[in-house]
Rosetta silent file (secondary structure, phi, psi, omega in degrees, C-alpha in Angstrom):
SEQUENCE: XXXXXXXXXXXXXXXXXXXXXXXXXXXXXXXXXXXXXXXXXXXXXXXXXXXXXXXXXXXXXXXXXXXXXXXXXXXXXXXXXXXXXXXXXXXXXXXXXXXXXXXXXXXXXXXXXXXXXXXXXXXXXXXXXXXXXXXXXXXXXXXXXXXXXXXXXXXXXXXXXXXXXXXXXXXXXXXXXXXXXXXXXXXXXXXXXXXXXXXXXXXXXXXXXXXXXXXXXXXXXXXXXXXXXXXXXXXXXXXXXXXX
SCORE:     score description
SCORE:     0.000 S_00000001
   1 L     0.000  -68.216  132.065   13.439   37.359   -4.792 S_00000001
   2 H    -1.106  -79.662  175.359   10.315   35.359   -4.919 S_00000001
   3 H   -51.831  -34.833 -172.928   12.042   32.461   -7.342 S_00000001
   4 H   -77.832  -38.049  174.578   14.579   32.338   -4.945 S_00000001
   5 H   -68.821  -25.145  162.117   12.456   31.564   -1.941 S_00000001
   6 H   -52.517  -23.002 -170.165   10.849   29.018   -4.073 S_00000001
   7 H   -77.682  -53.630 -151.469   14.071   27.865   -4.845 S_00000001
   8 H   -73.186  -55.257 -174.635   14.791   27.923   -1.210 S_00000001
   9 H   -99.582    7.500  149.890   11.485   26.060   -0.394 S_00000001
  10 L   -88.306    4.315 -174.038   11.852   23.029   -2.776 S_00000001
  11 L  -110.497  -24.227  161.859   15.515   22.497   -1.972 S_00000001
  12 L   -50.338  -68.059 -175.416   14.050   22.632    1.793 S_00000001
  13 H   -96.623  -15.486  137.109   11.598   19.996    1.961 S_00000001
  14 H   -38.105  -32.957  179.282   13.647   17.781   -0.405 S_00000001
  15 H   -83.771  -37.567  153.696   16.036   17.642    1.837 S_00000001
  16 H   -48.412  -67.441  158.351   13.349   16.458    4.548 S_00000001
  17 H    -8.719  -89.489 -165.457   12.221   13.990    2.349 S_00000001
  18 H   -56.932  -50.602  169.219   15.514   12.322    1.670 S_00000001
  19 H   -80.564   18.061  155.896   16.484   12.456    5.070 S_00000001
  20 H   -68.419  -44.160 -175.937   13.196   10.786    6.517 S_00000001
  21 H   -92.766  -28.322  139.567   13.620    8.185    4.330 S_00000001
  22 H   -13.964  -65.139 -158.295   17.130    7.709    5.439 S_00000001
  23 H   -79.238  -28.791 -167.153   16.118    7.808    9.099 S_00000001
  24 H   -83.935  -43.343  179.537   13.489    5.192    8.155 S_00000001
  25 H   -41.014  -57.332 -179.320   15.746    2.454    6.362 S_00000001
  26 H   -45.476  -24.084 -154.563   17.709    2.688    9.161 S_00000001
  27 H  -109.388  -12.829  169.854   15.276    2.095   11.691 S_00000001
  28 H   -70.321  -44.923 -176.856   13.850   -1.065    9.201 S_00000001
  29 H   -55.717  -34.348 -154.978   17.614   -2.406    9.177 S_00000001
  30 H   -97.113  -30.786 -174.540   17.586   -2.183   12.797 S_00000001
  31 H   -72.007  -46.089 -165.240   13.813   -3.701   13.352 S_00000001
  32 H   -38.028  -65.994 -171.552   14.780   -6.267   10.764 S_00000001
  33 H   -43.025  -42.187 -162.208   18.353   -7.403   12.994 S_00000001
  34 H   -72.113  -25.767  172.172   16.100   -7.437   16.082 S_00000001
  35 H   -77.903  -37.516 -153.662   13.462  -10.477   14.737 S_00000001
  36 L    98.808   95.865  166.288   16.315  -12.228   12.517 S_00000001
  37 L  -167.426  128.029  158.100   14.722  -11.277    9.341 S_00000001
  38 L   -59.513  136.236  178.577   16.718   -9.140    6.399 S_00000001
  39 H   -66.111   -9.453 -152.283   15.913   -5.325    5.496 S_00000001
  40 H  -112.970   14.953 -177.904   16.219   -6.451    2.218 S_00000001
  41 H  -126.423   45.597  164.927   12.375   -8.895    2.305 S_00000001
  42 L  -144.790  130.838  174.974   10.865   -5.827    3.566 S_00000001
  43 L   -92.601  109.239  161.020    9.332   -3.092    0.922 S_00000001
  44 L   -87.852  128.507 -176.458    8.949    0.306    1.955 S_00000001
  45 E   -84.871  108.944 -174.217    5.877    2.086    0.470 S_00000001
  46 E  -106.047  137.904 -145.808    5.312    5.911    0.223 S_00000001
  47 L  -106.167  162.764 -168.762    1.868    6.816    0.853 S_00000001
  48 L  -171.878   28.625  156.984    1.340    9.545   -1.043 S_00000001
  49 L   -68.058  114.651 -176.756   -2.330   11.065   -0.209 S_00000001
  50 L    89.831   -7.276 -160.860   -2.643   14.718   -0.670 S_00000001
  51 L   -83.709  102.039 -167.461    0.963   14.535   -1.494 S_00000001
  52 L   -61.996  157.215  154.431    2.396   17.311   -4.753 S_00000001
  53 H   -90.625   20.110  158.278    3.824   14.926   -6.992 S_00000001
  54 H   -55.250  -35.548 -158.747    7.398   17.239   -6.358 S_00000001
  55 H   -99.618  -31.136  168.796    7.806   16.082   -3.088 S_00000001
  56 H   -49.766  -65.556 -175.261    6.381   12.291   -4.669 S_00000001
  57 H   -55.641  -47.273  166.385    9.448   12.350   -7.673 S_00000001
  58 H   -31.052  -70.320  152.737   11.570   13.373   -4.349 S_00000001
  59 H   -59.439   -8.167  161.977   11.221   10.193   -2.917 S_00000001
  60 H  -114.748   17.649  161.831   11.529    8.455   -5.839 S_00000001
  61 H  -102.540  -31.383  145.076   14.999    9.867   -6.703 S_00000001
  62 L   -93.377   43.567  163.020   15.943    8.499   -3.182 S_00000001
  63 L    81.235   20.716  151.355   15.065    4.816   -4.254 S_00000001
  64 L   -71.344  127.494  167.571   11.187    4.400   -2.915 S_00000001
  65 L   -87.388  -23.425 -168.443   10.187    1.471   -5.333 S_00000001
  66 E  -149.445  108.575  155.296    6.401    1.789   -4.656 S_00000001
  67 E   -97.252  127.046  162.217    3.327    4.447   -4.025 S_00000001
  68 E   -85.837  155.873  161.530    0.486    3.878   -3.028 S_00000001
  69 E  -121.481  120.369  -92.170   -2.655    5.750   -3.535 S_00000001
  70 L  -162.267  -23.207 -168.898   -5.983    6.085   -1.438 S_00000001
  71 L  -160.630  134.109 -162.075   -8.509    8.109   -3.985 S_00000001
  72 H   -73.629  -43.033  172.445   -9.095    7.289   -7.572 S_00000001
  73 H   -67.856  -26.007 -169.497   -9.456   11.061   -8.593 S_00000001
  74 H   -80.549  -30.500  178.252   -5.997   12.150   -7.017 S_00000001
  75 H   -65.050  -71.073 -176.104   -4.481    9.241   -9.059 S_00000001
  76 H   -32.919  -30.222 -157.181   -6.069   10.156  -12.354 S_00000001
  77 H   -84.974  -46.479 -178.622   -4.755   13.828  -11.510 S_00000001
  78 H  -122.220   18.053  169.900   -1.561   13.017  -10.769 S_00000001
  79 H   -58.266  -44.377  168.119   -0.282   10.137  -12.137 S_00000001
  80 H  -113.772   50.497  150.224    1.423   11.656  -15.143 S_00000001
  81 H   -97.660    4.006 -172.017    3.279   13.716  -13.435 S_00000001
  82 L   -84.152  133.433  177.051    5.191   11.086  -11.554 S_00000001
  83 L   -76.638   64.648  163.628    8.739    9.792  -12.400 S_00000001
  84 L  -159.567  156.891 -174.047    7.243    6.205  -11.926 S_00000001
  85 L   -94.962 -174.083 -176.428    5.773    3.646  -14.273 S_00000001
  86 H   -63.450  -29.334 -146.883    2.610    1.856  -13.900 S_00000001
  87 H  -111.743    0.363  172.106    4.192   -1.356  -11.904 S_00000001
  88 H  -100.309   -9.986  155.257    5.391    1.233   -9.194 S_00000001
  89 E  -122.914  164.835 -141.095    2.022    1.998   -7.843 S_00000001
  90 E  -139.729  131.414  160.319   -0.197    0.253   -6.112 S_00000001
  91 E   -88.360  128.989 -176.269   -3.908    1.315   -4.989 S_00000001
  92 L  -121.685   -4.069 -173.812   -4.406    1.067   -1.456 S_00000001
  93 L  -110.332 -176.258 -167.133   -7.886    2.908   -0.254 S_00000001
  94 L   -69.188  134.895  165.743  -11.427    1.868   -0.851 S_00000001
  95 L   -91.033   90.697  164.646  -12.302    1.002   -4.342 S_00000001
  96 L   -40.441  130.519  167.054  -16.008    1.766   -5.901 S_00000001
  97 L   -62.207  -18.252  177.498  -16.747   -0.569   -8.735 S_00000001
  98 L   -96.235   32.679  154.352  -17.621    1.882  -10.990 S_00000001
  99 L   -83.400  -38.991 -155.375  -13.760    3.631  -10.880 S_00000001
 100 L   -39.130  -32.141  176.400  -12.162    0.766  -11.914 S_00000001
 101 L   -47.849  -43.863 -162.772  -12.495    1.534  -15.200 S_00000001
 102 L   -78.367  -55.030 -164.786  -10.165    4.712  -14.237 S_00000001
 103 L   -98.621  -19.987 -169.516   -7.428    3.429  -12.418 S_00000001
 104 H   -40.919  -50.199 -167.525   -6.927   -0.833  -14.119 S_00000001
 105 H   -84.360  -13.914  171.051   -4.419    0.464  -16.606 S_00000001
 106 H  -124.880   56.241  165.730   -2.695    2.742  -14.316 S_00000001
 107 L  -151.886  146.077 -167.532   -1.686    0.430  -11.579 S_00000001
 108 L  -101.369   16.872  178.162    0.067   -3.071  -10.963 S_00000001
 109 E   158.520  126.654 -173.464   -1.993   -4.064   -8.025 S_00000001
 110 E   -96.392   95.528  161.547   -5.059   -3.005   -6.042 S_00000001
 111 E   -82.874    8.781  158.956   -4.192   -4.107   -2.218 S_00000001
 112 E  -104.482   46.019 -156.926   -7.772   -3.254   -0.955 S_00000001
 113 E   -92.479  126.013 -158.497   -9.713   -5.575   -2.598 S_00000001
 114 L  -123.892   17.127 -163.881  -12.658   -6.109    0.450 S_00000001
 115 L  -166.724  169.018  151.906  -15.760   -7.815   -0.810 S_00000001
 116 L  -126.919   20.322  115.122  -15.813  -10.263   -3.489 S_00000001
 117 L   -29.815  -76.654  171.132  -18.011   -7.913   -5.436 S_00000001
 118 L   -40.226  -34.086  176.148  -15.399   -5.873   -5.810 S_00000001
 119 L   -73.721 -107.925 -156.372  -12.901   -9.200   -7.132 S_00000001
 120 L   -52.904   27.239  151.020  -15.288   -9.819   -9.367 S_00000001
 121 L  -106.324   -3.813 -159.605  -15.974   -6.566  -11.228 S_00000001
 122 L   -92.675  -27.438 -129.018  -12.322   -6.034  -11.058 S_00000001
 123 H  -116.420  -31.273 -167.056  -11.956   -9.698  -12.935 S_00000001
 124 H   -86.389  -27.579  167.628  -14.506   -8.895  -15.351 S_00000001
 125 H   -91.684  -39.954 -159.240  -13.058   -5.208  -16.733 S_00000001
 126 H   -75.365  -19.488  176.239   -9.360   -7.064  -16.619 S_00000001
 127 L   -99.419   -6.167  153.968  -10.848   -9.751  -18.739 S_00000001
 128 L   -55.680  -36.753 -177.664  -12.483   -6.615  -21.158 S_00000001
 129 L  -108.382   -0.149  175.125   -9.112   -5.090  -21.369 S_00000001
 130 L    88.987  -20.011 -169.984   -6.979   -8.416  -21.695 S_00000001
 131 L   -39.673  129.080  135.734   -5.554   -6.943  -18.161 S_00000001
 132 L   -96.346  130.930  158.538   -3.597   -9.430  -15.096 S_00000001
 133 E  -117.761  125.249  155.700   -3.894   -7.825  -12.395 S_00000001
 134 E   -53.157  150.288 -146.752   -2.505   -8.293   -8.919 S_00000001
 135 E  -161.112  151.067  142.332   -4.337   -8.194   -5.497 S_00000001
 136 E  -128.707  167.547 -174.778   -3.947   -8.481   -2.110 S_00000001
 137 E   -89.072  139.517  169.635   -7.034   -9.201   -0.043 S_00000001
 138 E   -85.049   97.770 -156.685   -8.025   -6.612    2.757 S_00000001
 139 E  -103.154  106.574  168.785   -8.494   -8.440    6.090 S_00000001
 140 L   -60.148   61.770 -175.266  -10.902   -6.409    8.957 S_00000001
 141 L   -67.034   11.995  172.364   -8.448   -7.920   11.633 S_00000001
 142 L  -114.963  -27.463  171.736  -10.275   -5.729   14.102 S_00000001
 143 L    72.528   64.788 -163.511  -13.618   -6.331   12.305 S_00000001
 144 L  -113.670  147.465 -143.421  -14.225   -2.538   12.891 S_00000001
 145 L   -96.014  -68.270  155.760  -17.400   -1.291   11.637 S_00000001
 146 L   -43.742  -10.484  175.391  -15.686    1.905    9.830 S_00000001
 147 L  -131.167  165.477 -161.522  -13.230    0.141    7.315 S_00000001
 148 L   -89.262  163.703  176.328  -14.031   -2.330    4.691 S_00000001
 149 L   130.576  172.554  167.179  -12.216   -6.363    4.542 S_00000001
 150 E   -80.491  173.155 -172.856  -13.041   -9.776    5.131 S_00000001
 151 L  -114.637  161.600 -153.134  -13.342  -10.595    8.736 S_00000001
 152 H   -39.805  -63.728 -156.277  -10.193  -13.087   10.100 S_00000001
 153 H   -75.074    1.409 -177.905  -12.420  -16.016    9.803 S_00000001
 154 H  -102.463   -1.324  172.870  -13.976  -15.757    6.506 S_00000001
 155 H   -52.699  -39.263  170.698  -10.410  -15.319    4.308 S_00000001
 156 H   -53.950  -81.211  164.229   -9.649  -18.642    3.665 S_00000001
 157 H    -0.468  -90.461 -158.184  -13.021  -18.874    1.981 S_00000001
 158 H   -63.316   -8.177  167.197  -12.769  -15.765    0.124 S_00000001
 159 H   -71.970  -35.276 -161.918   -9.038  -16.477   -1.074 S_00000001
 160 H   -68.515  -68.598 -150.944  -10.276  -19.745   -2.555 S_00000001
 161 H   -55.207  -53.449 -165.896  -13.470  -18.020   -4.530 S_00000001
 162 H   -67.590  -26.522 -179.838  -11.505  -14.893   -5.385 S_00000001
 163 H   -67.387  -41.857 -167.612   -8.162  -17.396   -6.747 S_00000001
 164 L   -78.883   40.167 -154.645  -10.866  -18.837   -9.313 S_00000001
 165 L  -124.297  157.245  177.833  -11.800  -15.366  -10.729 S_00000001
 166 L   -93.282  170.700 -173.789  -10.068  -15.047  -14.225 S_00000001
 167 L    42.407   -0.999  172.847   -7.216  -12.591  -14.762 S_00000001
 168 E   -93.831  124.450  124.698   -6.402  -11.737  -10.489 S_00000001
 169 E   -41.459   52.732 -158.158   -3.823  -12.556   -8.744 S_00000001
 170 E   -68.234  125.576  150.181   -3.718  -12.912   -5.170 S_00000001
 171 E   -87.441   -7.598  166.335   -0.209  -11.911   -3.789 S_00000001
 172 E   145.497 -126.907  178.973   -1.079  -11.745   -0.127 S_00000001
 173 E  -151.515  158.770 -171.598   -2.951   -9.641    2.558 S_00000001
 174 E  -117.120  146.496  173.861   -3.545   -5.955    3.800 S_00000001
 175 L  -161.457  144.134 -118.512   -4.662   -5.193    6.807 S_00000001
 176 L  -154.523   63.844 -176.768   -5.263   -1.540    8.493 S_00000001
 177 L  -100.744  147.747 -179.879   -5.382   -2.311   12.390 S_00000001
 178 L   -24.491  119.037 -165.802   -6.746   -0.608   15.147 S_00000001
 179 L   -61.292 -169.559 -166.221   -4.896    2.019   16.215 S_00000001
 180 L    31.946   29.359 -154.043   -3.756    1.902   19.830 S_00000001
 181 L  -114.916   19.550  176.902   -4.452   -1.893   19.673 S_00000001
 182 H    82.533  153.454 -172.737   -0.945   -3.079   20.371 S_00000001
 183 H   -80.917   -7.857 -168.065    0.576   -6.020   18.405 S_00000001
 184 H  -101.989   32.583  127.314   -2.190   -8.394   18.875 S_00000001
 185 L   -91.418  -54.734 -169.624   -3.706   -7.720   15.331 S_00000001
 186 L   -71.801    1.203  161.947   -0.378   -8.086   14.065 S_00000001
 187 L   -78.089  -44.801 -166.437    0.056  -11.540   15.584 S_00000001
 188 H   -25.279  -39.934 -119.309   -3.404  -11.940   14.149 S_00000001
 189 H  -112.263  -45.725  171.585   -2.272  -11.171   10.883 S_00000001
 190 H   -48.044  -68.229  161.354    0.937  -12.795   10.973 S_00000001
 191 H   -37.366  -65.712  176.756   -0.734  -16.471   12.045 S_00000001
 192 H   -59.231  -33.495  169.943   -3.333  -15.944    9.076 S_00000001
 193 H   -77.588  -24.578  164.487   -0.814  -15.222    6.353 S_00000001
 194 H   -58.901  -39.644 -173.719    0.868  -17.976    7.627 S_00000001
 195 H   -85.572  -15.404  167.121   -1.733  -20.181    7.275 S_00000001
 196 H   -71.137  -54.811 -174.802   -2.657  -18.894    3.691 S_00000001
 197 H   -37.909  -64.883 -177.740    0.876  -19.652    2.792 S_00000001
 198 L   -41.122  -26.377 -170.904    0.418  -23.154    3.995 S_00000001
 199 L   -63.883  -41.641 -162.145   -2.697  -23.557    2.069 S_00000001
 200 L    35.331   49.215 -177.965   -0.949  -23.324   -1.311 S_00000001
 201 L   -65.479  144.561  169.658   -4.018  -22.292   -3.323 S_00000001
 202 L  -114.171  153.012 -142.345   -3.295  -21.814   -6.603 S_00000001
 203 L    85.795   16.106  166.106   -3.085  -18.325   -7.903 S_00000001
 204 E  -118.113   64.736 -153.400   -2.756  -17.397   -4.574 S_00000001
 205 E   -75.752  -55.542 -167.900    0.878  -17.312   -3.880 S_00000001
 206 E    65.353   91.402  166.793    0.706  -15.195   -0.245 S_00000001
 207 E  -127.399   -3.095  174.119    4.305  -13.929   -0.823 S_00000001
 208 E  -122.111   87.895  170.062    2.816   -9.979    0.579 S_00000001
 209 E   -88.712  100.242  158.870    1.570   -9.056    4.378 S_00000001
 210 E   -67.620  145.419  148.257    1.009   -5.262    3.951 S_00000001
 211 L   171.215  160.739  171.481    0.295   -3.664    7.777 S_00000001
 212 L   108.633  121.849  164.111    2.852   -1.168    9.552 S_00000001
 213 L  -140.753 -173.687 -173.179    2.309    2.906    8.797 S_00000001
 214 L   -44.567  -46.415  166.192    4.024    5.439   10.190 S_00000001
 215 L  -108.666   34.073  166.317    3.901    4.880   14.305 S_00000001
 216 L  -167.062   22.369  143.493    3.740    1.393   14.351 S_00000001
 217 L   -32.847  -37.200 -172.518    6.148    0.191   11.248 S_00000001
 218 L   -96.121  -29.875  178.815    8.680   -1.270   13.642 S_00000001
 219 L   -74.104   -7.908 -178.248    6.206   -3.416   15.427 S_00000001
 220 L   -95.924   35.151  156.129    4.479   -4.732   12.104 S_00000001
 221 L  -104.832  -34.262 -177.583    8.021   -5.810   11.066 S_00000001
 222 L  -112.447   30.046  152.226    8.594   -7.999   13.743 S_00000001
 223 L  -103.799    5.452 -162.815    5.533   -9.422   12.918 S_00000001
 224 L   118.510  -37.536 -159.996    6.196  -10.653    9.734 S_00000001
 225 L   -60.490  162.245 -169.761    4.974   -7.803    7.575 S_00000001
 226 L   -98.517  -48.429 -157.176    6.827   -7.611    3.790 S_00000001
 227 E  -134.626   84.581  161.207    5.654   -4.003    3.233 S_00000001
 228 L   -28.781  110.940  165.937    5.383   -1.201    4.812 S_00000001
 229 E  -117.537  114.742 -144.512    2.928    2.130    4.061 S_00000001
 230 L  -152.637  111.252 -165.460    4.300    5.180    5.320 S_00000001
 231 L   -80.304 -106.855 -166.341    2.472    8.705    4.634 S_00000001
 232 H   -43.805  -44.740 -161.120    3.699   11.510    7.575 S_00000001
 233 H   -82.649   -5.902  156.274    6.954    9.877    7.907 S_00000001
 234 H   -90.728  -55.461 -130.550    8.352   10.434    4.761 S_00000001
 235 H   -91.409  -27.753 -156.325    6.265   12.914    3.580 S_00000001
 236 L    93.421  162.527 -175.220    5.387   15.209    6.958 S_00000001
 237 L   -53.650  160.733 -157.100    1.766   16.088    8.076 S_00000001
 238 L   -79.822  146.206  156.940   -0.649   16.164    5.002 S_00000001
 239 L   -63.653  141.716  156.246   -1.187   20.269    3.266 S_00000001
 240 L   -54.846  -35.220 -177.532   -4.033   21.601    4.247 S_00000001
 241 L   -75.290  113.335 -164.013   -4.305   22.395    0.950 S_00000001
 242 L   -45.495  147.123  165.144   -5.621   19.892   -2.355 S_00000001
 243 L   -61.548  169.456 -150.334   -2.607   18.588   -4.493 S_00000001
 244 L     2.127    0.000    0.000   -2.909   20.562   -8.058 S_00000001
């Protein structure tokens, strides 16, 4: 009796799973139509804090391309249990220089890179280990006192400094904006990655504007964003309980 309600309650929230992410393509297809932009230059991202990896391999059996991860220990823990390779996740929460060491080899790109401390210790174990690594830069479009980033006006700067670092990659910008604030951080955000594009530093491609989570995905799409990161809305509200 007992295997069968287990039986019961993985075939249960699988089924939630797939059809969340279902519900979400759809509603990207449909944000997409509404700027003039294709579903198919926008990456959705499963957020995956707190997260089993059962219900993570869920979502990657219905064709999520990318996880991110938020904490350096939950990745070590549960990385090889995941039906995904190294180039399918992506660290997205704040990074201490001394984890790097932990996570370099099992990720294709750190999108919170916030300081350029942080570039350059990342540039310095990637040139220890032979490593490229990709980046995006984290940009404090709100310049809020709780999260980590460059502030609007200092990116330009810190794209140039951080493109001369050996082995990094800048691929574009992240950006975390105040909640209730409305689209006007995502014009911000939108305007600035525009203007990095324009720049055409090189090793600095800008071809990735991360912003857009779970309640406010369709408005950072028809701001431009590439990539989506979306926790509850695949996944459902976080367990109370730690993953393993």
């Amino acid at each position: 009796m007992i295997k069968n309600q287990c039986e019961q309650s993985d075939q249960s929230f699988g089924w939630e799973i797939r059809q969340n992410i279902r519900e979400i393509r759809e509603n990207i297809k449909e944000a997409a139509f509404s700027c003039n932009r294709s579903e198919q230059d926008i990456e959705l991202m499963a957020v995956t804090k707190t997260v089993v990896p059962e219900r993570v391999n869920v979502a990657l059996e219905e064709g999520i391309s990318l996880l991110g991860e938020n904490r350096v220990q939950e990745l070590c823990q549960k990385a090889a249990f995941y039906r995904a390779s190294r180039e399918k996740i992506h660290f997205i929460g704040h990074l201490q220089t001394n984890k790097i060491r932990d996570i370099i080899e099992k990720v294709s790109m750190i999108e919170s890179v916030d300081s350029l401390h942080l570039a350059k210790a990342l540039s310095l174990e990637c040139e220890k280990r032979a490593v490229e690594m990709d980046v995006l830069l984290q940009v404090n479009i709100g310049k809020e006192e709780t999260k980590g980033g460059f502030y609007e006006e200092d990116v330009l700067e810190a794209m140039k400094r951080v493109a001369e670092l050996p082995r990094l990659q800048i691929r574009g910008l992240m950006a975390i904006p105040p909640r209730s604030s409305g689209t006007l951080y995502f014009q911000k955000m939108q305007e600035l990655f525009l203007l990095c594009k324009e720049l055409k530093i090189e090793r600095a491609e800008c071809s990735v504007l991360s912003m857009g989570m779970s309640d406010d995905y369709k408005e950072a799409i028809a701001y431009g964003s590439t990539q989506i990161r979306l926790g509850r809305a695949i996944f459902g509200e976080r367990p109370a309980v730690k993953p393993l």
